[in-house]
Amino acid sequence: MSTATAERRGSRPALWFGLLGAAAAWSVQEIVAYALVAHSCYPRTEPLAEPSLGGTWILAVGVTSLALLTALAGLWISFRLWRGYQPDPRAVWRAEVVESTQARANPFLAFSGVLLSAIFTALIVYNAVAILLVPVCGW
């Protein structure tokens, strides 16, 4: 594989960020937002009418926004890498595929990153809709 082809295609950390970045962002968003809202609305056995921590809604929206930006970055990186792994029509790409297992594994990981990032981005958007529409501490 030529160095020009390797430079065009991207790095291994970018490939892994594209594959796992959105899932990690959703996990962090789910854990932090749940812990924040649960503690500020249910500090004891009885639920509160208003959050005990000032700015709970703003903090939940901030965490969700950061998670959404991270997931979108993972989706964009995965898509760019997947497009970069498309064979060059001017090159003899079959020799490159036979030459290296990375030529088969990297496009698979990049496309898997596109699928996973799209799913976890949708989950973060669904959580954002719930945070924006449902009152923080109940009815």
Coordinates of N, CA, C and O in Angstrom, one line a residue:
M1 N 0.9 -1.2 0.0 CA 0.0 0.0 0.0 C 0.9 1.2 0.0 O 1.8 1.3 0.8
S2 N 0.6 2.2 -0.8 CA 1.4 3.4 -0.9 C 1.1 4.3 0.2 O 0.1 4.2 0.8
T3 N 2.1 5.2 0.5 CA 1.9 6.1 1.6 C 0.8 7.1 1.3 O 0.2 7.6 2.1
A4 N 0.7 7.5 0.0 CA -0.4 8.4 -0.4 C -1.7 7.8 -0.1 O -2.6 8.5 0.3
T5 N -1.9 6.5 -0.4 CA -3.2 5.9 -0.1 C -3.4 5.8 1.4 O -4.5 6.1 1.9
A6 N -2.4 5.5 2.2 CA -2.5 5.5 3.7 C -2.8 6.8 4.3 O -3.6 7.0 5.2
E7 N -2.2 7.9 3.7 CA -2.5 9.2 4.2 C -3.9 9.7 3.9 O -4.6 10.3 4.6
R8 N -4.4 9.3 2.7 CA -5.8 9.6 2.3 C -6.8 9.0 3.1 O -7.9 9.5 3.3
R9 N -6.5 7.8 3.6 CA -7.5 7.0 4.3 C -7.7 7.3 5.8 O -8.8 7.1 6.3
G10 N -6.8 7.8 6.5 CA -7.0 8.2 7.9 C -6.2 7.3 8.8 O -5.5 6.3 8.4
S11 N -6.3 7.6 10.1 CA -5.5 6.9 11.1 C -6.4 5.9 11.9 O -7.6 5.9 11.8
R12 N -5.7 5.0 12.6 CA -6.4 4.0 13.4 C -7.2 4.6 14.5 O -8.3 4.2 14.8
P13 N -6.7 5.6 15.3 CA -7.5 6.2 16.3 C -8.8 6.9 15.8 O -9.8 6.8 16.4
A14 N -8.7 7.5 14.6 CA -9.9 8.1 14.0 C -10.9 7.0 13.7 O -12.1 7.2 13.8
L15 N -10.4 5.9 13.2 CA -11.3 4.7 12.9 C -12.0 4.2 14.1 O -13.3 4.0 14.1
W16 N -11.3 4.1 15.2 CA -11.9 3.6 16.5 C -12.8 4.7 17.1 O -13.9 4.4 17.7
F17 N -12.5 6.0 17.0 CA -13.4 7.0 17.5 C -14.7 7.0 16.7 O -15.8 7.2 17.2
G18 N -14.6 6.8 15.4 CA -15.8 6.8 14.6 C -16.7 5.6 14.9 O -17.9 5.6 14.8
L19 N -16.0 4.5 15.3 CA -16.8 3.3 15.6 C -17.4 3.3 17.0 O -18.6 2.9 17.2
L20 N -16.7 3.9 18.0 CA -17.1 3.8 19.4 C -17.5 5.2 20.0 O -18.0 5.2 21.1
G21 N -17.2 6.3 19.3 CA -17.4 7.6 19.9 C -18.9 7.9 20.2 O -19.2 8.4 21.3
A22 N -19.8 7.6 19.3 CA -21.2 7.9 19.6 C -21.8 7.0 20.7 O -22.6 7.4 21.5
A23 N -21.3 5.7 20.7 CA -21.8 4.8 21.8 C -21.3 5.3 23.2 O -22.1 5.3 24.1
A24 N -20.1 5.7 23.2 CA -19.6 6.2 24.5 C -20.3 7.5 24.9 O -20.6 7.8 26.1
A25 N -20.5 8.4 23.9 CA -21.2 9.7 24.2 C -22.6 9.4 24.7 O -23.1 10.1 25.7
W26 N -23.3 8.5 24.1 CA -24.7 8.1 24.6 C -24.6 7.5 26.0 O -25.5 7.9 26.9
S27 N -23.7 6.7 26.3 CA -23.5 6.1 27.6 C -23.3 7.1 28.7 O -23.9 7.1 29.7
V28 N -22.4 8.1 28.4 CA -22.1 9.1 29.4 C -23.3 10.0 29.5 O -23.6 10.4 30.7
Q29 N -23.9 10.4 28.5 CA -25.1 11.2 28.5 C -26.2 10.6 29.4 O -26.8 11.2 30.2
E30 N -26.4 9.3 29.1 CA -27.5 8.6 29.8 C -27.2 8.5 31.3 O -28.1 8.8 32.2
I31 N -26.0 8.2 31.7 CA -25.6 8.0 33.1 C -25.6 9.4 33.8 O -26.2 9.5 34.9
V32 N -25.0 10.4 33.2 CA -24.9 11.7 33.9 C -26.2 12.4 34.0 O -26.6 12.9 35.0
A33 N -27.0 12.4 32.9 CA -28.3 13.0 33.0 C -29.3 12.3 33.9 O -30.0 13.0 34.7
Y34 N -29.2 11.0 33.9 CA -30.1 10.3 34.9 C -29.7 10.6 36.3 O -30.5 10.8 37.2
A35 N -28.4 10.5 36.6 CA -27.9 10.7 38.0 C -28.2 12.2 38.4 O -28.7 12.4 39.6
L36 N -28.0 13.1 37.5 CA -28.3 14.5 37.9 C -29.8 14.8 38.2 O -30.1 15.3 39.2
V37 N -30.6 14.3 37.3 CA -32.1 14.6 37.5 C -32.6 13.7 38.6 O -33.4 14.2 39.5
A38 N -32.2 12.5 38.8 CA -32.7 11.6 39.8 C -32.3 12.2 41.2 O -33.1 12.2 42.2
H39 N -31.1 12.6 41.4 CA -30.6 13.2 42.7 C -31.3 14.5 43.0 O -31.6 14.7 44.2
S40 N -31.5 15.3 42.0 CA -32.1 16.6 42.3 C -33.6 16.6 42.5 O -34.2 17.4 43.1
C41 N -34.3 15.5 42.0 CA -35.7 15.4 42.1 C -36.1 14.4 43.2 O -37.2 14.5 43.8
Y42 N -35.3 13.5 43.5 CA -35.6 12.4 44.5 C -34.5 12.3 45.5 O -33.9 11.2 45.6
P43 N -34.1 13.3 46.3 CA -33.0 13.2 47.2 C -33.4 12.3 48.4 O -32.5 11.8 49.1
R44 N -34.7 12.2 48.7 CA -35.1 11.3 49.8 C -36.2 10.4 49.3 O -36.2 10.1 48.2
T45 N -37.0 9.9 50.2 CA -38.1 9.0 49.8 C -39.2 9.6 49.0 O -39.9 9.0 48.2
E46 N -39.5 10.9 49.2 CA -40.6 11.6 48.5 C -40.0 12.5 47.4 O -39.0 13.2 47.6
P47 N -40.7 12.4 46.2 CA -40.2 13.3 45.1 C -40.5 14.8 45.4 O -41.5 15.1 46.1
L48 N -39.7 15.6 44.9 CA -39.8 17.1 45.0 C -40.6 17.6 43.9 O -40.6 17.1 42.8
A49 N -41.3 18.8 44.1 CA -42.0 19.4 43.0 C -41.0 20.2 42.1 O -41.3 20.3 40.9
E50 N -40.0 20.7 42.7 CA -39.0 21.4 41.9 C -37.6 20.8 42.2 O -37.4 20.3 43.3
P51 N -36.7 20.9 41.3 CA -35.4 20.3 41.6 C -34.6 21.0 42.7 O -34.7 22.2 42.9
S52 N -34.0 20.2 43.6 CA -33.2 20.8 44.7 C -31.9 21.5 44.2 O -31.4 22.4 44.9
L53 N -31.4 21.1 43.1 CA -30.2 21.7 42.5 C -30.6 22.7 41.5 O -31.3 22.4 40.5
G54 N -30.2 24.0 41.7 CA -30.5 25.0 40.7 C -29.8 24.8 39.4 O -28.6 24.4 39.3
G55 N -30.5 24.9 38.3 CA -29.9 24.7 37.0 C -29.8 23.3 36.5 O -29.0 23.0 35.6
T56 N -30.7 22.4 37.1 CA -30.7 21.0 36.7 C -31.0 20.9 35.2 O -30.3 20.1 34.5
W57 N -32.0 21.6 34.7 CA -32.4 21.4 33.4 C -31.3 21.9 32.4 O -31.0 21.3 31.4
I58 N -30.7 23.0 32.8 CA -29.6 23.6 32.0 C -28.4 22.6 31.9 O -27.8 22.4 30.8
L59 N -28.1 22.0 33.0 CA -27.0 21.1 33.0 C -27.3 19.8 32.2 O -26.5 19.3 31.5
A60 N -28.6 19.3 32.3 CA -29.0 18.2 31.5 C -29.0 18.5 30.0 O -28.5 17.7 29.2
V61 N -29.4 19.7 29.6 CA -29.3 20.1 28.2 C -27.9 20.2 27.8 O -27.5 19.9 26.6
G62 N -27.0 20.8 28.6 CA -25.6 20.9 28.3 C -24.9 19.6 28.1 O -24.2 19.4 27.1
V63 N -25.2 18.6 28.9 CA -24.6 17.3 28.8 C -25.1 16.6 27.5 O -24.4 16.0 26.8
T64 N -26.4 16.8 27.3 CA -27.0 16.2 26.0 C -26.4 16.9 24.8 O -26.2 16.2 23.8
S65 N -26.2 18.2 24.8 CA -25.6 18.9 23.7 C -24.2 18.4 23.4 O -23.8 18.2 22.2
L66 N -23.4 18.2 24.4 CA -22.0 17.7 24.2 C -22.1 16.3 23.7 O -21.2 16.0 22.8
A67 N -23.0 15.5 24.2 CA -23.1 14.1 23.7 C -23.5 14.1 22.2 O -22.9 13.3 21.4
L68 N -24.4 15.0 21.9 CA -24.9 15.0 20.5 C -23.7 15.5 19.6 O -23.6 14.9 18.5
L69 N -23.0 16.5 20.0 CA -21.9 16.9 19.2 C -20.8 15.8 19.0 O -20.2 15.7 17.9
T70 N -20.5 15.1 20.1 CA -19.6 14.0 20.0 C -20.1 12.9 19.1 O -19.3 12.4 18.2
A71 N -21.3 12.6 19.2 CA -21.9 11.5 18.3 C -21.9 12.0 16.8 O -21.6 11.2 15.9
L72 N -22.2 13.2 16.6 CA -22.2 13.7 15.2 C -20.8 13.7 14.6 O -20.6 13.5 13.5
A73 N -19.8 14.1 15.5 CA -18.4 14.0 15.1 C -18.0 12.6 14.7 O -17.3 12.3 13.7
G74 N -18.4 11.6 15.5 CA -18.1 10.2 15.2 C -18.8 9.8 13.9 O -18.2 9.0 13.1
L75 N -20.0 10.2 13.7 CA -20.7 9.9 12.5 C -20.0 10.5 11.3 O -19.8 9.8 10.2
W76 N -19.6 11.7 11.4 CA -18.9 12.4 10.3 C -17.6 11.7 10.0 O -17.3 11.5 8.8
I77 N -16.8 11.4 11.0 CA -15.5 10.8 10.8 C -15.7 9.4 10.2 O -15.0 9.1 9.3
S78 N -16.6 8.7 10.7 CA -16.9 7.3 10.1 C -17.2 7.4 8.6 O -16.8 6.6 7.8
F79 N -18.1 8.3 8.3 CA -18.6 8.5 6.9 C -17.4 8.9 6.0 O -17.2 8.4 4.9
R80 N -16.6 9.9 6.5 CA -15.4 10.3 5.7 C -14.4 9.2 5.5 O -13.9 9.0 4.4
L81 N -14.2 8.4 6.5 CA -13.3 7.3 6.4 C -13.8 6.2 5.5 O -13.1 5.7 4.6
W82 N -15.1 5.9 5.6 CA -15.7 4.9 4.7 C -15.6 5.4 3.3 O -15.3 4.6 2.4
R83 N -15.9 6.6 3.0 CA -15.7 7.1 1.6 C -14.3 7.1 1.2 O -14.0 6.9 0.0
G84 N -13.4 7.3 2.1 CA -11.9 7.3 1.7 C -11.4 5.9 1.4 O -10.5 5.7 0.7
Y85 N -12.1 4.9 1.9 CA -11.7 3.5 1.7 C -12.3 2.9 0.4 O -12.0 1.8 0.0
Q86 N -13.1 3.7 -0.3 CA -13.6 3.2 -1.6 C -12.4 3.1 -2.6 O -11.5 3.9 -2.6
P87 N -12.4 2.0 -3.4 CA -11.3 1.8 -4.3 C -11.2 2.9 -5.3 O -12.2 3.4 -5.8
D88 N -9.9 3.3 -5.6 CA -9.7 4.2 -6.7 C -9.9 3.6 -8.0 O -9.3 2.5 -8.3
P89 N -10.8 4.1 -8.9 CA -11.0 3.4 -10.1 C -9.8 3.4 -11.1 O -9.8 2.5 -12.0
R90 N -8.9 4.3 -10.9 CA -7.7 4.3 -11.7 C -6.6 3.3 -11.3 O -5.7 3.0 -12.0
A91 N -6.7 2.8 -10.0 CA -5.7 1.9 -9.5 C -6.1 0.4 -9.6 O -7.3 0.1 -9.8
V92 N -5.1 -0.4 -9.6 CA -5.4 -1.8 -9.5 C -5.6 -2.2 -8.1 O -4.7 -2.6 -7.3
W93 N -6.9 -2.1 -7.7 CA -7.2 -2.2 -6.2 C -7.3 -3.7 -5.8 O -7.1 -4.0 -4.6
R94 N -7.4 -4.6 -6.7 CA -7.5 -6.0 -6.3 C -6.1 -6.5 -5.7 O -6.1 -7.2 -4.8
A95 N -5.0 -6.0 -6.3 CA -3.7 -6.3 -5.7 C -3.6 -5.8 -4.3 O -3.0 -6.4 -3.4
E96 N -4.2 -4.6 -4.1 CA -4.1 -4.0 -2.7 C -4.9 -4.8 -1.7 O -4.5 -5.0 -0.6
V97 N -6.1 -5.3 -2.2 CA -6.9 -6.1 -1.3 C -6.3 -7.4 -0.9 O -6.3 -7.9 0.2
V98 N -5.6 -8.0 -1.9 CA -4.9 -9.3 -1.6 C -3.7 -9.1 -0.8 O -3.4 -9.9 0.1
E99 N -3.1 -7.9 -0.9 CA -1.8 -7.6 -0.2 C -2.0 -7.4 1.3 O -1.2 -7.8 2.1
S100 N -3.2 -6.8 1.7 CA -3.3 -6.4 3.1 C -4.7 -6.8 3.6 O -5.7 -6.6 3.0
T101 N -4.7 -7.3 4.9 CA -6.0 -7.5 5.5 C -6.6 -6.2 6.0 O -7.8 -6.1 6.1
Q102 N -5.8 -5.2 6.2 CA -6.4 -3.9 6.6 C -7.2 -3.3 5.4 O -8.1 -2.6 5.7
A103 N -6.9 -3.7 4.2 CA -7.7 -3.2 3.1 C -9.1 -3.7 3.2 O -10.0 -3.2 2.6
R104 N -9.3 -4.9 3.9 CA -10.7 -5.4 4.0 C -11.3 -5.0 5.4 O -12.5 -4.8 5.5
A105 N -10.5 -5.0 6.4 CA -11.0 -4.7 7.8 C -11.4 -3.3 8.0 O -12.4 -3.0 8.6
N106 N -10.6 -2.3 7.5 CA -10.8 -0.9 7.7 C -12.1 -0.4 7.1 O -12.9 0.3 7.7
P107 N -12.4 -0.8 5.8 CA -13.7 -0.3 5.3 C -14.9 -0.9 6.1 O -15.9 -0.3 6.3
F108 N -14.8 -2.2 6.5 CA -15.8 -2.8 7.3 C -16.0 -2.0 8.7 O -17.1 -1.8 9.1
L109 N -14.9 -1.7 9.4 CA -15.0 -1.0 10.6 C -15.6 0.4 10.4 O -16.3 0.9 11.2
A110 N -15.2 1.1 9.3 CA -15.7 2.4 9.0 C -17.2 2.4 8.7 O -17.9 3.2 9.2
F111 N -17.6 1.4 7.9 CA -19.1 1.3 7.7 C -19.8 0.9 8.9 O -20.9 1.4 9.1
S112 N -19.3 0.1 9.7 CA -19.9 -0.3 11.0 C -20.0 1.0 11.9 O -21.0 1.1 12.6
G113 N -19.0 1.8 11.8 CA -19.0 3.1 12.6 C -20.1 4.0 12.1 O -20.8 4.6 12.9
V114 N -20.4 4.0 10.8 CA -21.5 4.8 10.3 C -22.8 4.3 10.8 O -23.6 5.1 11.3
L115 N -23.0 3.0 10.8 CA -24.3 2.4 11.3 C -24.4 2.6 12.8 O -25.5 3.1 13.2
L116 N -23.4 2.3 13.6 CA -23.5 2.5 15.0 C -23.7 4.0 15.4 O -24.4 4.3 16.3
S117 N -22.9 4.8 14.8 CA -23.0 6.3 15.1 C -24.4 6.8 14.8 O -25.0 7.6 15.5
A118 N -25.0 6.3 13.7 CA -26.4 6.8 13.3 C -27.4 6.3 14.4 O -28.2 7.1 14.8
I119 N -27.2 5.1 14.8 CA -28.2 4.6 15.8 C -28.0 5.3 17.1 O -29.0 5.8 17.7
F120 N -26.8 5.5 17.6 CA -26.6 6.2 18.9 C -26.9 7.7 18.8 O -27.3 8.3 19.8
T121 N -26.7 8.3 17.7 CA -27.1 9.7 17.5 C -28.6 9.8 17.6 O -29.1 10.8 18.2
A122 N -29.3 8.9 17.0 CA -30.8 8.9 17.1 C -31.2 8.7 18.6 O -32.1 9.4 19.0
L123 N -30.5 7.9 19.3 CA -30.9 7.7 20.7 C -30.6 9.0 21.5 O -31.4 9.3 22.4
I124 N -29.6 9.7 21.2 CA -29.3 10.9 21.9 C -30.3 12.0 21.6 O -30.8 12.7 22.4
V125 N -30.7 12.0 20.3 CA -31.8 12.9 19.9 C -33.1 12.6 20.6 O -33.8 13.5 21.1
Y126 N -33.4 11.3 20.8 CA -34.7 11.0 21.5 C -34.6 11.4 23.0 O -35.6 11.9 23.5
N127 N -33.4 11.2 23.6 CA -33.2 11.7 25.0 C -33.4 13.2 25.0 O -33.9 13.8 26.0
A128 N -32.8 13.9 24.0 CA -32.9 15.4 24.0 C -34.4 15.8 23.9 O -34.8 16.8 24.6
V129 N -35.2 15.1 23.1 CA -36.6 15.5 23.0 C -37.3 15.3 24.3 O -38.1 16.1 24.8
A130 N -37.0 14.2 25.0 CA -37.6 14.0 26.4 C -37.1 15.1 27.3 O -38.0 15.6 28.1
I131 N -35.9 15.5 27.3 CA -35.4 16.5 28.2 C -36.1 17.8 27.9 O -36.4 18.6 28.8
L132 N -36.3 18.1 26.7 CA -36.9 19.4 26.3 C -38.4 19.5 26.5 O -38.9 20.6 26.8
L133 N -39.1 18.4 26.4 CA -40.5 18.4 26.5 C -41.1 18.0 27.9 O -42.2 18.4 28.2
V134 N -40.5 17.1 28.6 CA -41.0 16.6 29.9 C -40.5 17.5 31.0 O -39.3 17.8 31.0
P135 N -41.3 17.9 31.9 CA -40.8 18.6 33.1 C -39.8 17.8 33.9 O -39.9 16.6 33.9
V136 N -38.8 18.5 34.5 CA -37.7 17.9 35.1 C -38.1 17.0 36.2 O -37.7 15.8 36.3
C137 N -39.0 17.5 37.1 CA -39.3 16.7 38.3 C -40.8 16.2 38.3 O -41.4 16.1 39.3
G138 N -41.3 15.9 37.2 CA -42.6 15.3 37.1 C -43.7 16.2 36.6 O -43.5 16.9 35.7
W139 N -44.8 16.1 37.3 CA -46.1 16.7 36.8 C -46.1 18.1 37.0 O -46.7 18.9 37.1

